[in-house]
PDB file of N, CA and C in Angstrom:
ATOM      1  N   UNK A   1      11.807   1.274 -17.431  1.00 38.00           N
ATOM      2  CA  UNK A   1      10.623   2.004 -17.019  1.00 38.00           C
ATOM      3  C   UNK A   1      10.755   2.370 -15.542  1.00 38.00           C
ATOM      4  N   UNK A   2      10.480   3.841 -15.337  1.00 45.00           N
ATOM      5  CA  UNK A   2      10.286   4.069 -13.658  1.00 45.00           C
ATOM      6  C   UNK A   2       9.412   4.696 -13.098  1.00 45.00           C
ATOM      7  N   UNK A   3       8.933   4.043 -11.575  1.00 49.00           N
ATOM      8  CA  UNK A   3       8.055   4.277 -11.220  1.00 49.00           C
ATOM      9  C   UNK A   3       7.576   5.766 -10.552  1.00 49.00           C
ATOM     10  N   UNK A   4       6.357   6.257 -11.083  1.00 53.00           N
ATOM     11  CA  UNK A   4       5.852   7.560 -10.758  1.00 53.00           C
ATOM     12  C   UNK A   4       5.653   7.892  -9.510  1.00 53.00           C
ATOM     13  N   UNK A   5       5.579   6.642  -8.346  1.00 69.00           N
ATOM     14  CA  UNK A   5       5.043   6.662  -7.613  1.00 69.00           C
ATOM     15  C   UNK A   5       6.613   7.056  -6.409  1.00 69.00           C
ATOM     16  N   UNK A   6       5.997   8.180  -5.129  1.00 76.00           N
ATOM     17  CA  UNK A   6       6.655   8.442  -4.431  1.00 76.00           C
ATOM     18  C   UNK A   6       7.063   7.260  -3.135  1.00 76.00           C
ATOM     19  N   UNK A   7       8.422   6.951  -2.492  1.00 78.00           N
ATOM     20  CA  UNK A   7       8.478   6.046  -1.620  1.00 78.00           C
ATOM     21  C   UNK A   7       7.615   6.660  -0.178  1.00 78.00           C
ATOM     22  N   UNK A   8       7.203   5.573   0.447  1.00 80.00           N
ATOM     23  CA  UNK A   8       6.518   6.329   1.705  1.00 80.00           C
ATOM     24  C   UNK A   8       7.481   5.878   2.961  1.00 80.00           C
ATOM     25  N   UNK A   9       8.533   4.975   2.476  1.00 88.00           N
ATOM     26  CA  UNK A   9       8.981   4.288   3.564  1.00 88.00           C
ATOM     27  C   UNK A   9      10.395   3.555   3.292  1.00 88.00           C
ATOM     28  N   UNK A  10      10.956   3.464   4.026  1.00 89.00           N
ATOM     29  CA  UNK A  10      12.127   2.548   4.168  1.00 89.00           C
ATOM     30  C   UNK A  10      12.284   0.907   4.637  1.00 89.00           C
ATOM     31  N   UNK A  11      12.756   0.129   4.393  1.00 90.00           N
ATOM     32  CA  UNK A  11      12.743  -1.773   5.043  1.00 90.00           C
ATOM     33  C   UNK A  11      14.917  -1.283   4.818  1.00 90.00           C
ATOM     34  N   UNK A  12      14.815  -1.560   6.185  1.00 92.00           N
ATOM     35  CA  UNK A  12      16.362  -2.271   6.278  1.00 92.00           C
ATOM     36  C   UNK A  12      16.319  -3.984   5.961  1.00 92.00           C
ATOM     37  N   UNK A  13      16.664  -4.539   5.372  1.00 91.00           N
ATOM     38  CA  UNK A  13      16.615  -6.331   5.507  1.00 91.00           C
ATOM     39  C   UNK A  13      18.327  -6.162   6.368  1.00 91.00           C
ATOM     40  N   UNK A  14      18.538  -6.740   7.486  1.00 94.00           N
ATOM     41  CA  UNK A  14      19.627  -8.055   7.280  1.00 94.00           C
ATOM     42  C   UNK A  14      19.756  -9.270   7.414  1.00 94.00           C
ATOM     43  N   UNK A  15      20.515  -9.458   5.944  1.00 89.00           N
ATOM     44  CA  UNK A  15      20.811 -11.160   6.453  1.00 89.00           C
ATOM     45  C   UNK A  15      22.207 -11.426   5.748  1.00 89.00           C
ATOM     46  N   UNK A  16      22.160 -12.500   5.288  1.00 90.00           N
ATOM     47  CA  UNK A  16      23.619 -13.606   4.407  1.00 90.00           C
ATOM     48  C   UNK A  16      24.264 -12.770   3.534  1.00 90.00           C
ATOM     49  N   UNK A  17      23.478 -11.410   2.999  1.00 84.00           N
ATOM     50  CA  UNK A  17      24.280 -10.421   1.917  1.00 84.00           C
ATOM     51  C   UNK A  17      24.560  -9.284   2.901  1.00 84.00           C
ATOM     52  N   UNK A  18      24.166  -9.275   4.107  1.00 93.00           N
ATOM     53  CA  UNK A  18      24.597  -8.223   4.751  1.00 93.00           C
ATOM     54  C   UNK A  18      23.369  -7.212   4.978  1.00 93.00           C
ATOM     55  N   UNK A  19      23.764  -6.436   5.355  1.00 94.00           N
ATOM     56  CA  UNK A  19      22.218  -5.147   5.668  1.00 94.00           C
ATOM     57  C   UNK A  19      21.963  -4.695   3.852  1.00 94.00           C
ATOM     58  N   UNK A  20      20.377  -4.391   3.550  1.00 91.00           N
ATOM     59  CA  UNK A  20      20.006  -3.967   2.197  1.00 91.00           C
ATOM     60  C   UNK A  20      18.801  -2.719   2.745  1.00 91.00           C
ATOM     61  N   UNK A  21      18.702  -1.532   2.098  1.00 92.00           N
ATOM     62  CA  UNK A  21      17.446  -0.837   2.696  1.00 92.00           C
ATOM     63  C   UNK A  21      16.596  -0.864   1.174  1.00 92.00           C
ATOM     64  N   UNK A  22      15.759  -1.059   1.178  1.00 90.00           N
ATOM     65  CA  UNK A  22      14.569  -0.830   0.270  1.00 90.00           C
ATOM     66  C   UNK A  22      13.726   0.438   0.528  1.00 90.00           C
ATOM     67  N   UNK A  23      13.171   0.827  -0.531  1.00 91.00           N
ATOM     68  CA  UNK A  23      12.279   2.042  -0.251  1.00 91.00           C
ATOM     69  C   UNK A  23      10.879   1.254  -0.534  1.00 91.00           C
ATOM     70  N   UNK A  24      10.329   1.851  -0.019  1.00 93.00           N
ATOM     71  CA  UNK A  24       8.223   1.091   0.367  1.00 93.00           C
ATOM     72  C   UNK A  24       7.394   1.766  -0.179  1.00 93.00           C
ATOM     73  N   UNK A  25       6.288   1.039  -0.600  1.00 93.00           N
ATOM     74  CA  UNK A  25       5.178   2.228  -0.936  1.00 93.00           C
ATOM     75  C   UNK A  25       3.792   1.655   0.215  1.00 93.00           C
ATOM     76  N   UNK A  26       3.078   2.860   0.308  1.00 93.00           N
ATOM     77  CA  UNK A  26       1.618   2.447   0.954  1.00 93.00           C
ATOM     78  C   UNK A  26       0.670   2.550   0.215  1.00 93.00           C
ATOM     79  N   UNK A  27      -0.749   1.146   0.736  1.00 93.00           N
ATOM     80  CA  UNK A  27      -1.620   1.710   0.001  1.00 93.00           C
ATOM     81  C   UNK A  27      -2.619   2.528   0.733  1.00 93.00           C
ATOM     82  N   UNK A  28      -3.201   3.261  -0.567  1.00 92.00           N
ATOM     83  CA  UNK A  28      -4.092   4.223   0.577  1.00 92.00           C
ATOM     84  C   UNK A  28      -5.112   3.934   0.978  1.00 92.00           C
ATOM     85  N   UNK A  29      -6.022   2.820   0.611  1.00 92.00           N
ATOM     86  CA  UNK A  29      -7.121   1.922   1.530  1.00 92.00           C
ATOM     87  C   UNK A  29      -7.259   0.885   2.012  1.00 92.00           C
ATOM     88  N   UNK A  30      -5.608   0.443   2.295  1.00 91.00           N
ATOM     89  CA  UNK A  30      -5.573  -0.379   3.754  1.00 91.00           C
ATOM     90  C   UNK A  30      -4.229  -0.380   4.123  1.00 91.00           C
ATOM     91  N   UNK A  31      -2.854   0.062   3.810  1.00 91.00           N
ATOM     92  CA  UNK A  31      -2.584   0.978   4.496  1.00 91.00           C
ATOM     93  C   UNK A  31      -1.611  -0.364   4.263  1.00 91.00           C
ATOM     94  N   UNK A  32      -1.108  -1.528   3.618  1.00 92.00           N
ATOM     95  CA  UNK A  32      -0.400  -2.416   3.388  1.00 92.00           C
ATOM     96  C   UNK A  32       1.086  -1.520   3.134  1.00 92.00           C
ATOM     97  N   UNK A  33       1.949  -2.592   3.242  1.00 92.00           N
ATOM     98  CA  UNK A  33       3.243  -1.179   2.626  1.00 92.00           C
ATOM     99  C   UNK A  33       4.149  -3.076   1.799  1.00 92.00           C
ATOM    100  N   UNK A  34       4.508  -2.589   0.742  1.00 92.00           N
ATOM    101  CA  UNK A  34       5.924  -3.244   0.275  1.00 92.00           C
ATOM    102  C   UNK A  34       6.600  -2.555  -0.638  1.00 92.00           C
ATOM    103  N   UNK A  35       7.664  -3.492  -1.444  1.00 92.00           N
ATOM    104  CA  UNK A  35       8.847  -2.945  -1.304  1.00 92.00           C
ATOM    105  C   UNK A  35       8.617  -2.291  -3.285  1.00 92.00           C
ATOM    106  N   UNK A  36       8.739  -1.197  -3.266  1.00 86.00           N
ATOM    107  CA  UNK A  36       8.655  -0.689  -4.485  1.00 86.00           C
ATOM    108  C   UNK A  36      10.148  -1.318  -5.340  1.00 86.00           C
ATOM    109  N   UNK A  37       9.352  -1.795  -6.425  1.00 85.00           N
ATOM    110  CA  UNK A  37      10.259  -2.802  -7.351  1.00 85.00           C
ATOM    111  C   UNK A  37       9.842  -2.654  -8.856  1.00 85.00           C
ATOM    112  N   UNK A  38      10.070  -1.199  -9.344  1.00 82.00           N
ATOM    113  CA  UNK A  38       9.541  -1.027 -10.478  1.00 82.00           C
ATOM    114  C   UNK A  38       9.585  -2.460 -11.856  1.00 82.00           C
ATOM    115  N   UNK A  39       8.790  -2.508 -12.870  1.00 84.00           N
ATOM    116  CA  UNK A  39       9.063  -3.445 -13.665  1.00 84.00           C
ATOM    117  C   UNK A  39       9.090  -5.000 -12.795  1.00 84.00           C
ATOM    118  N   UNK A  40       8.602  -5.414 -11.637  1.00 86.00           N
ATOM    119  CA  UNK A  40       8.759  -6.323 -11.190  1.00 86.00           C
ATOM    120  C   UNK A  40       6.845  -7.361 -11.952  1.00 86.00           C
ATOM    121  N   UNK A  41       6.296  -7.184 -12.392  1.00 82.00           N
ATOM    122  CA  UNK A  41       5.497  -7.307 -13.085  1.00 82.00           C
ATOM    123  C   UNK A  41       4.071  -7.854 -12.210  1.00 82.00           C
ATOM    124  N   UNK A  42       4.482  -7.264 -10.590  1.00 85.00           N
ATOM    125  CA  UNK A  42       3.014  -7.054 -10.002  1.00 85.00           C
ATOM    126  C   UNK A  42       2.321  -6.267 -10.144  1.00 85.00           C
ATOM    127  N   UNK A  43       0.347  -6.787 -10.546  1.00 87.00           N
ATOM    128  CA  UNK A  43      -0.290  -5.948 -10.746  1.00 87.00           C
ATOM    129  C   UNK A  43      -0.604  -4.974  -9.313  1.00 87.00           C
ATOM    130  N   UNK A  44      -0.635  -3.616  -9.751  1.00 89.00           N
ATOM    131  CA  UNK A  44      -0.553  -2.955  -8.683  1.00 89.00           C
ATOM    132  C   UNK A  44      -2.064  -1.736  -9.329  1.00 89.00           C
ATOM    133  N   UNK A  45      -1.996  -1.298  -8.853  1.00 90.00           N
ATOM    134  CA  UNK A  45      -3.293  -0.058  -9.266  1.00 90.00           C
ATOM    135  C   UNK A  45      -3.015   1.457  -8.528  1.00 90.00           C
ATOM    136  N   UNK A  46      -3.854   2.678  -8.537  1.00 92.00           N
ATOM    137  CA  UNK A  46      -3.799   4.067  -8.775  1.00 92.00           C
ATOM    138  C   UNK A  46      -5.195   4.538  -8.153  1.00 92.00           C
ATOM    139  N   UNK A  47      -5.543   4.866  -7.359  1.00 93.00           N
ATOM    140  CA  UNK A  47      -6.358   5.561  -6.818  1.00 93.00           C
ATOM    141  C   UNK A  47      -6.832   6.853  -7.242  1.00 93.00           C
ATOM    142  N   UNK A  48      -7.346   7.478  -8.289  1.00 93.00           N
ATOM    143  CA  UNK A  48      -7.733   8.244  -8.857  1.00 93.00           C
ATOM    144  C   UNK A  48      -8.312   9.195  -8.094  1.00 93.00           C
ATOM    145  N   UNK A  49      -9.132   8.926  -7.226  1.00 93.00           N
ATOM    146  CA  UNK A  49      -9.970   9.965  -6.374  1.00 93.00           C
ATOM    147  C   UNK A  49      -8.897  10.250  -4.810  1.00 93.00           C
ATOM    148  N   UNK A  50      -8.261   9.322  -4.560  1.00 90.00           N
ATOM    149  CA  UNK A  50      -7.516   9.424  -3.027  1.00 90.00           C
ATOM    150  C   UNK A  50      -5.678   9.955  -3.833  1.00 90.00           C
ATOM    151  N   UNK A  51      -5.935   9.716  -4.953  1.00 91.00           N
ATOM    152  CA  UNK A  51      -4.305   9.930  -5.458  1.00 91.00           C
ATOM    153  C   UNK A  51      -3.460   9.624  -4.511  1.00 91.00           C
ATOM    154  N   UNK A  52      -3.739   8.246  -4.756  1.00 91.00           N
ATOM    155  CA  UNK A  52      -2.537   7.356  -3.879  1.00 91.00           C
ATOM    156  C   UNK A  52      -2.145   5.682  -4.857  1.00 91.00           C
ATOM    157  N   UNK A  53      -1.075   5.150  -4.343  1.00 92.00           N
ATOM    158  CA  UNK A  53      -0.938   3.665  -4.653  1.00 92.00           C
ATOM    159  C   UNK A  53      -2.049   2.663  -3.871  1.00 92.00           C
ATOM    160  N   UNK A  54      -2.497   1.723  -4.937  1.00 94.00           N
ATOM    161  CA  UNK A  54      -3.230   0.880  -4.570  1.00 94.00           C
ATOM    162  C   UNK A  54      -2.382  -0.699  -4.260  1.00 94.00           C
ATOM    163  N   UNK A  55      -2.340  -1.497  -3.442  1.00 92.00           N
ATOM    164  CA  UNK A  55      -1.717  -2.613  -3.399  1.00 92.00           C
ATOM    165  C   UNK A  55      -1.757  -3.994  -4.383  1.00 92.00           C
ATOM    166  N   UNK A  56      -3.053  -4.236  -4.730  1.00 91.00           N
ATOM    167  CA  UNK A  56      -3.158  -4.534  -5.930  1.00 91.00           C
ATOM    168  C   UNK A  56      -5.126  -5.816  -5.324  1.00 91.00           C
ATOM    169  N   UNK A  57      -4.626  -5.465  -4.105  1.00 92.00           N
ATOM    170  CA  UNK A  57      -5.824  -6.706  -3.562  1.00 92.00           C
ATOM    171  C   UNK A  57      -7.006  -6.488  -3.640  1.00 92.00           C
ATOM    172  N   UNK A  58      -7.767  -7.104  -4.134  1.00 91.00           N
ATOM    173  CA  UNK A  58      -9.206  -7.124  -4.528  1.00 91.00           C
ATOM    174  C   UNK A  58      -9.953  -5.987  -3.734  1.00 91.00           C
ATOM    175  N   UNK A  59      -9.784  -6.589  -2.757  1.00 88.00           N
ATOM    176  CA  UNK A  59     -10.934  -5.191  -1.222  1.00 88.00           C
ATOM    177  C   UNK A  59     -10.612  -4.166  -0.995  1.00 88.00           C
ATOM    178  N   UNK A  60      -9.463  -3.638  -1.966  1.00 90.00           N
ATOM    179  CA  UNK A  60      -8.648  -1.928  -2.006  1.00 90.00           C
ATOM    180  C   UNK A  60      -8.936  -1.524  -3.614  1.00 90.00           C
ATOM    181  N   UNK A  61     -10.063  -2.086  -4.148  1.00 87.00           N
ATOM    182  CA  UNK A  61     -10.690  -2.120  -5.537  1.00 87.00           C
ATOM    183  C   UNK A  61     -11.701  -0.752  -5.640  1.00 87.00           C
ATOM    184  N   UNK A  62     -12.619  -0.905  -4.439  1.00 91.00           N
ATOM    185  CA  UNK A  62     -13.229   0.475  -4.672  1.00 91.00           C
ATOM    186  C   UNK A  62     -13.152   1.171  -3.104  1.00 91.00           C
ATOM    187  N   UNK A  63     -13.284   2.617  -3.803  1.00 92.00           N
ATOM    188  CA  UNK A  63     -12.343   3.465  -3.223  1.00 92.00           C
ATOM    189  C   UNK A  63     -13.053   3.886  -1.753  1.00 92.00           C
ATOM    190  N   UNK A  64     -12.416   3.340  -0.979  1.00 89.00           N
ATOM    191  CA  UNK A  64     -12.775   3.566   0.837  1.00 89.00           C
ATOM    192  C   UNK A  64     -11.682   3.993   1.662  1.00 89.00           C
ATOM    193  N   UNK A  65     -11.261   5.440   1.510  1.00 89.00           N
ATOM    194  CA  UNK A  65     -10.177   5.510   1.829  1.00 89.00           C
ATOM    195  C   UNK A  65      -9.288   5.115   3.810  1.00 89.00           C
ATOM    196  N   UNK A  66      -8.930   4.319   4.255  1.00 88.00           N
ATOM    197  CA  UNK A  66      -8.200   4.002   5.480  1.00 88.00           C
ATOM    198  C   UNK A  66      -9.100   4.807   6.385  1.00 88.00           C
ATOM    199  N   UNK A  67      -9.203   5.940   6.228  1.00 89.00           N
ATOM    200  CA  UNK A  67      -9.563   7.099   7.412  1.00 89.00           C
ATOM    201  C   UNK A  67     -11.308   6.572   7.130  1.00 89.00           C
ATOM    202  N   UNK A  68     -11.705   6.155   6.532  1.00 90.00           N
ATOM    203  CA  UNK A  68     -13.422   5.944   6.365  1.00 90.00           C
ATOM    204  C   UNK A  68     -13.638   4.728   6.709  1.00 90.00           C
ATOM    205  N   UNK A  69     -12.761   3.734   6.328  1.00 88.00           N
ATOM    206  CA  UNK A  69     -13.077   2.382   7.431  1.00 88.00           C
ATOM    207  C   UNK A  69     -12.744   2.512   8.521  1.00 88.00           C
ATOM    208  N   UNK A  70     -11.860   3.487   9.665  1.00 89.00           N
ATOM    209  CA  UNK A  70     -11.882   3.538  10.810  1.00 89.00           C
ATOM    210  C   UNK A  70     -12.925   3.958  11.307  1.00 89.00           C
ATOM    211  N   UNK A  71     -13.573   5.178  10.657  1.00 92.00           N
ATOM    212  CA  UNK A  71     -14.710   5.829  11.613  1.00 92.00           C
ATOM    213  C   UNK A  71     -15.881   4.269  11.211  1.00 92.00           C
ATOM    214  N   UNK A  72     -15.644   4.070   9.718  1.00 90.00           N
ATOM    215  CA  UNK A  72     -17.039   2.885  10.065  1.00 90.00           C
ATOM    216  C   UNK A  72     -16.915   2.192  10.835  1.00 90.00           C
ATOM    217  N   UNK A  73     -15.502   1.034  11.370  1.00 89.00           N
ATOM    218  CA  UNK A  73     -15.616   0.599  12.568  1.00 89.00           C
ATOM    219  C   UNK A  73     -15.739   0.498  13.464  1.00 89.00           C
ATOM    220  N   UNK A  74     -15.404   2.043  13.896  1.00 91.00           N
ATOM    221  CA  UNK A  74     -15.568   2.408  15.491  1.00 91.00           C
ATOM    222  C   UNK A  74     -17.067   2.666  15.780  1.00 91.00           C
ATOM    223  N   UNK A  75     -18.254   2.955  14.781  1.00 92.00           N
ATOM    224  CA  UNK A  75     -19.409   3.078  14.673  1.00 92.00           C
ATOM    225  C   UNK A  75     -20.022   1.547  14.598  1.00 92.00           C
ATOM    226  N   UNK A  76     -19.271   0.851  14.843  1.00 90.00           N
ATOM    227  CA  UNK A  76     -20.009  -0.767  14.273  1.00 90.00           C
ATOM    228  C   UNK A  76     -20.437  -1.093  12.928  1.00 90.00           C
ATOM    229  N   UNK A  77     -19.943  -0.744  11.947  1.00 86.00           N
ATOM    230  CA  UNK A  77     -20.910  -0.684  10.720  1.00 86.00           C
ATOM    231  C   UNK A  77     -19.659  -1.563   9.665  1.00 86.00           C
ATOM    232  N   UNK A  78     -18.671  -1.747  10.473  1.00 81.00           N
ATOM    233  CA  UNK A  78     -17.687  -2.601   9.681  1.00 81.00           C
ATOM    234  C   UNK A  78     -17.082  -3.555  10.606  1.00 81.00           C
ATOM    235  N   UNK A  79     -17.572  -5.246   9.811  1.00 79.00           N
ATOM    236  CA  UNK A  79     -17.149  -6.129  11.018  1.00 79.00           C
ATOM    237  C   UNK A  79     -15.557  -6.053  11.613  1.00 79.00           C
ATOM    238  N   UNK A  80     -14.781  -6.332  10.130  1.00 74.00           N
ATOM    239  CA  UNK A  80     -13.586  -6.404   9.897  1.00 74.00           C
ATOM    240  C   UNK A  80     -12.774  -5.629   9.415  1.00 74.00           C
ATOM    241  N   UNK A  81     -11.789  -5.059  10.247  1.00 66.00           N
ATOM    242  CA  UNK A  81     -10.876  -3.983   9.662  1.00 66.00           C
ATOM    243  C   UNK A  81     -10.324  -4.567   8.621  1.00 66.00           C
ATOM    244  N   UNK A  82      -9.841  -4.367   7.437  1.00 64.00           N
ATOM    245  CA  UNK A  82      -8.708  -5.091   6.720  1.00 64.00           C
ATOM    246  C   UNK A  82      -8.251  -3.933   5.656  1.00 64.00           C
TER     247      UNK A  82
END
């Protein structure tokens, strides 16, 4: 099975196997990034209205897209960025 979803990003790792690059995905309401691993059997989710990857974490559940919790914070109306 492969994934629909476009990479947004690159991870070089090096270590003991030598340099590895991975391709990344972001999510689109908080902006988390890891390492796209199709069939790896994390639940992950789909943003229907932002048509983006969701990370899979509870508080990226309903849809606030990154750019709308900044302006709420900078307005005071959101304690915690996350």
């Amino acid at each position: 099975m492969t994934s629909s979803y476009k990479a947004k990003g690159n991870i070089i790792v090096c270590g003991s196997r030598g340099m590895v690059e991975h391709e990344t995905l972001q999510c689109v309401h908080c902006q988390r990034h890891w390492v796209k691993q199709p069939g790896s059997g994390n639940k992950r989710g789909f943003c229907r209205n932002c048509m983006g990857p969701l990370c899979g974490d509870e508080k990226c559940g309903p849809c606030i897209p990154f750019e709308k919790k900044l302006d709420l914070y900078e307005a005071g109306r959101l304690a915690v960025l996350r």
